[in-house]
Amino acid sequence: MGLFDKLAGWLGLKKEVNVLCLGLDNSGKTTIINHLKPTNAQAQDIVPTIGFSIEKFKTSSLSFTVFDMSGQGRYRNLWEHYYKEGQAIIFVIDSADKLRMVVAKEELDTLLNHPDIKHRRIPILFFANKMDVRDALSSVKVSQLLCLENIKDKPWHICATDALKGEGLQEGVDWLQDQIKTMRT
Amino acid sequence: MSPVESGGDGGKWLDAHYDPVAGLYTFSSCVDLADLSGDGESRLVVGDLGSGSSGMKLKVYRGTALMSESTLLDLPAGLVAFFMDLHEPRIPAVAVASGPCIYVYKNLRPYFKFTLPSLEVNTLEQDVWQQVREGQIDPLTMKEMLESIRKKADVPLSVRSLRFLSLETEDMDEFVQLHKQQPIRRQTVITCIGTLKKSTADEDGVSCLVIGTESSDVYVLDPEAFIILSKMSLPAAPTMMDVTGQFDVEFRITVACRNGNIYILRRESDKPKYCIELPSHPVGLVRVGKNVVVGCTNESLQGFTQKGKKLWKAVLAAPITTMASMDLPTRGFQAVMVGLANCEVQLYRDKNLLSRIKTPDVVTSICFGRYGREDGTLIMTTKGGGLMVKILKRTAAFDDRDSAPGPPLAQSVRLNVPKKTKLYVDQTLRERENGLAMHRAFQMDLSRLRLAAAKAYVKALESSLTPMSSSLTEPLKMNAVVQGLGPSFKLTLNVQNTAACRPVMNLAISFLYDESLYRMRNPYMRIPLLVPGLIYPVETFVECTSDKGISDIIKVFVLHEGRSSPLLTAHINMPVSEGLTLN
Ligand SMILES: Nc1nc2c(ncn2[C@@H]2O[C@H](COP(=O)(O)OP(=O)(O)OP(=O)(O)O)[C@@H](O)[C@H]2O)c(=O)[nH]1
Ligand SMILES: [Mg+2]
């Protein structure tokens, strides 16, 4: 850790990190982010996001600013305008939507091949969400279908989550925090 | 990262699902997509024809999984999802047409059964059954009587009588005993089904059912009371139909019939308003906007206006197995999908082939629309019972490969035409005012010109001044060529006998010229016998004796021995001798 980080830690100031939250519509992006926010700031009911919304939450050492993008087809072309600012990506997949796994893969491939992303070592956290649904795919199966093993030049991690109960989210966020810290030193 | 691309579709589609052994045997008319649970996720509803006469089922798919199935009593002829009431949540019902009935399912449970009104029964047939019931005739006599009725009656026999006629003699008694007590009914069956919005064009507006029957009728049914709102009749039994508009406002039903014609029914009339006569039988009917695209058995696709005017025709590579429309309102895209027997699905916008999809098996049904949460989903079932789901890529774009028909682009470029000048305007004014006088003057000059030409011609003829002889016995043609720079010239006269078969004899050529200017080697020559058709070159040499640089005319006469007037005359304008100074 650099001196400034230590200093900031002592003073209670936290590093700001911009995170992009991407994934198809209905995958649970907003639900996940809502769960990560402090309890008093959580929204009661979640509606499909229009365009995008900006949310903030903190971990032990970082202060996250999340761009919660809408996953609807007609808004997906907005994503790329925020790639430059993003320092990390959370990609959410609905593990129960087998039919649209190809669409998720297509969007992921487009993202990975975008000039603003392609040559950066930007960490990507995958949430294989809705694991509570009866015949949801396992996180292993999801990573197989998305061919995640082909991502060689970026750190990535996948966790199975249930955003309704909040299960699996912490593990993922901890990984992301570690990645961002190692990136900085 | 290898993007999932299916072979040969230009990378426009994502392969979402393929189950080659789904056991789905169906046609496009029995497939629909609808949000049956009101959760924003569309389901696939299929009327499965099963194999043979069993296994007919109503199947519902969610995503890649079969969600529910229920047995159908008869082969489905058509299936539609429609809103039958205004209840919330807005969940559509499913109507399955089979035999003479429509089975309506709500929340996937049987809800209502509508049966078509029965048809008029032949009175003679009724009498025959009456008699057999009272024991007055035996089955064999009945068979004879029914046969004769069948041959001459205008009202066809009931299914029961037809069944009876097909029986072996030993089975007849039992059949008669079993059925004779029941009244005779004659039923028609449904051949096709569609939906028609009742009074609003809203996506989730209440719709009427429109059904076509084997008895060549089209019925419009009220969705709530299931009473017949309207009955229209056609010249032949309908096989496919397309419905557009609203029942209370204005509608249009386009029906393809078994006589190979397409009829267009309108709200005002119970008879067809327009008729399209096709060169071969229709196998697919799809409406794109206001036009109708018809697929025919002669492997062609044809476009018509809503009034039946033919717009275009495209020739296909193989017979058509099925057709469906591809409508993507969010991208303003409309096209026609055509399944072909050569394992291909082709996409047409008007007559232009936009894209093709290779399939592992022949496709028997196509359905395009919103499935699950994806708007551009293509669902196909195959001959072998497979189910295939493809999703149109968000970035896919189709462009017409064929150039758009119509005037070339350059035609619409505006030319920089200069302003009209004062002179031009004055002239136009003058012409407008004195048109009559100018026309008269022109006519007068024209007449004079003709007169002058005629006079000159007559003069030439009279003095035989032409290089053509019009004499009937010696029709001759001649032309002269002068070669050389001077002072010596070579004069070649090409003489031809233009008669059909008669040769010309005893001809001679003589020249008349200014002897102070020219000297000629032989000014008088005999011409050999002229065989018809051949060109005879007659050559002589002319020497110019003057060094003044002047030239003159040499006259050539073709003469007939013993006649004083020449047969034809030619004037040769001699060129100026240029070689003299060198001499
Ligand atoms: N069963 C289950 N449902 C979930 C889970 N996560 C989210 N959902 C539900 O999925 C639906 C969509 O969630 P959202 O968070 O709005 O999805 P989104 O990705 O933000 O969608 P867009 O904003 O349209 O891109 C909601 O009804 C959530 O309640 C999960 O882990 N399990
Ligand atoms: Mg959202």
Tab-separated table of N, CA and C in Angstrom, chain B residues 233-237 240 242 253-265 271-277 285:
chain	number	residue	atom	x	y	z
B	233	SER	N	-69.254	-15.506	-47.462
B	233	SER	CA	-69.029	-16.752	-48.188
B	233	SER	C	-68.066	-16.552	-49.346
B	234	LEU	N	-67.358	-17.613	-49.638
B	234	LEU	CA	-66.304	-17.599	-50.650
B	234	LEU	C	-66.661	-18.586	-51.757
B	235	PRO	N	-66.055	-18.445	-52.930
B	235	PRO	CA	-66.320	-19.398	-54.011
B	235	PRO	C	-65.681	-20.773	-53.771
B	236	ALA	N	-64.729	-20.873	-52.858
B	236	ALA	CA	-64.083	-22.161	-52.605
B	236	ALA	C	-63.648	-22.233	-51.153
B	237	ALA	N	-63.225	-23.413	-50.738
B	237	ALA	CA	-62.833	-23.587	-49.344
B	237	ALA	C	-61.525	-22.855	-49.066
B	240	MET	N	-55.816	-20.681	-46.081
B	240	MET	CA	-54.951	-19.820	-45.263
B	240	MET	C	-55.590	-18.451	-45.230
B	242	ASP	N	-55.255	-14.131	-43.745
B	242	ASP	CA	-54.613	-13.064	-43.022
B	242	ASP	C	-55.666	-12.009	-42.745
B	253	ILE	N	-59.941	-9.173	-44.887
B	253	ILE	CA	-59.533	-10.567	-44.687
B	253	ILE	C	-59.040	-11.084	-46.027
B	254	THR	N	-57.802	-11.480	-46.077
B	254	THR	CA	-57.218	-12.031	-47.304
B	254	THR	C	-57.184	-13.548	-47.151
B	255	VAL	N	-57.867	-14.228	-48.062
B	255	VAL	CA	-57.972	-15.679	-47.918
B	255	VAL	C	-57.434	-16.373	-49.158
B	256	ALA	N	-56.586	-17.355	-48.951
B	256	ALA	CA	-56.142	-18.207	-50.049
B	256	ALA	C	-57.069	-19.411	-50.072
B	257	CYS	N	-57.581	-19.738	-51.264
B	257	CYS	CA	-58.577	-20.802	-51.339
B	257	CYS	C	-58.072	-22.003	-52.121
B	258	ARG	N	-58.828	-23.083	-51.963
B	258	ARG	CA	-58.401	-24.335	-52.566
B	258	ARG	C	-58.539	-24.324	-54.092
B	259	ASN	N	-59.224	-23.346	-54.655
B	259	ASN	CA	-59.309	-23.268	-56.113
B	259	ASN	C	-58.126	-22.505	-56.715
B	260	GLY	N	-57.150	-22.202	-55.892
B	260	GLY	CA	-55.952	-21.535	-56.399
B	260	GLY	C	-56.098	-20.027	-56.509
B	261	ASN	N	-57.161	-19.478	-55.963
B	261	ASN	CA	-57.348	-18.025	-56.002
B	261	ASN	C	-57.209	-17.439	-54.606
B	262	ILE	N	-56.973	-16.136	-54.605
B	262	ILE	CA	-56.939	-15.423	-53.331
B	262	ILE	C	-58.057	-14.397	-53.366
B	263	TYR	N	-58.847	-14.348	-52.322
B	263	TYR	CA	-59.966	-13.417	-52.274
B	263	TYR	C	-59.750	-12.430	-51.141
B	264	ILE	N	-60.237	-11.229	-51.360
B	264	ILE	CA	-60.094	-10.210	-50.331
B	264	ILE	C	-61.491	-9.772	-49.900
B	265	LEU	N	-61.795	-10.000	-48.614
B	265	LEU	CA	-63.096	-9.652	-48.064
B	265	LEU	C	-62.963	-8.349	-47.308
B	271	LYS	N	-69.426	-10.793	-49.666
B	271	LYS	CA	-68.811	-11.504	-50.805
B	271	LYS	C	-67.416	-10.898	-51.035
B	272	PRO	N	-66.525	-11.645	-51.656
B	272	PRO	CA	-65.181	-11.093	-51.865
B	272	PRO	C	-65.212	-9.817	-52.690
B	273	LYS	N	-64.353	-8.888	-52.332
B	273	LYS	CA	-64.285	-7.611	-53.049
B	273	LYS	C	-63.298	-7.699	-54.209
B	274	TYR	N	-62.165	-8.348	-53.967
B	274	TYR	CA	-61.169	-8.516	-55.027
B	274	TYR	C	-60.785	-9.979	-55.126
B	275	CYS	N	-60.286	-10.349	-56.297
B	275	CYS	CA	-59.841	-11.725	-56.490
B	275	CYS	C	-58.483	-11.702	-57.181
B	276	ILE	N	-57.570	-12.516	-56.713
B	276	ILE	CA	-56.268	-12.657	-57.370
B	276	ILE	C	-56.207	-14.075	-57.917
B	277	GLU	N	-56.081	-14.200	-59.213
B	277	GLU	CA	-55.962	-15.536	-59.788
B	277	GLU	C	-54.484	-15.871	-59.914
B	285	LEU	N	-49.103	-17.503	-47.288
B	285	LEU	CA	-49.724	-16.192	-47.437
B	285	LEU	C	-49.263	-15.334	-46.278
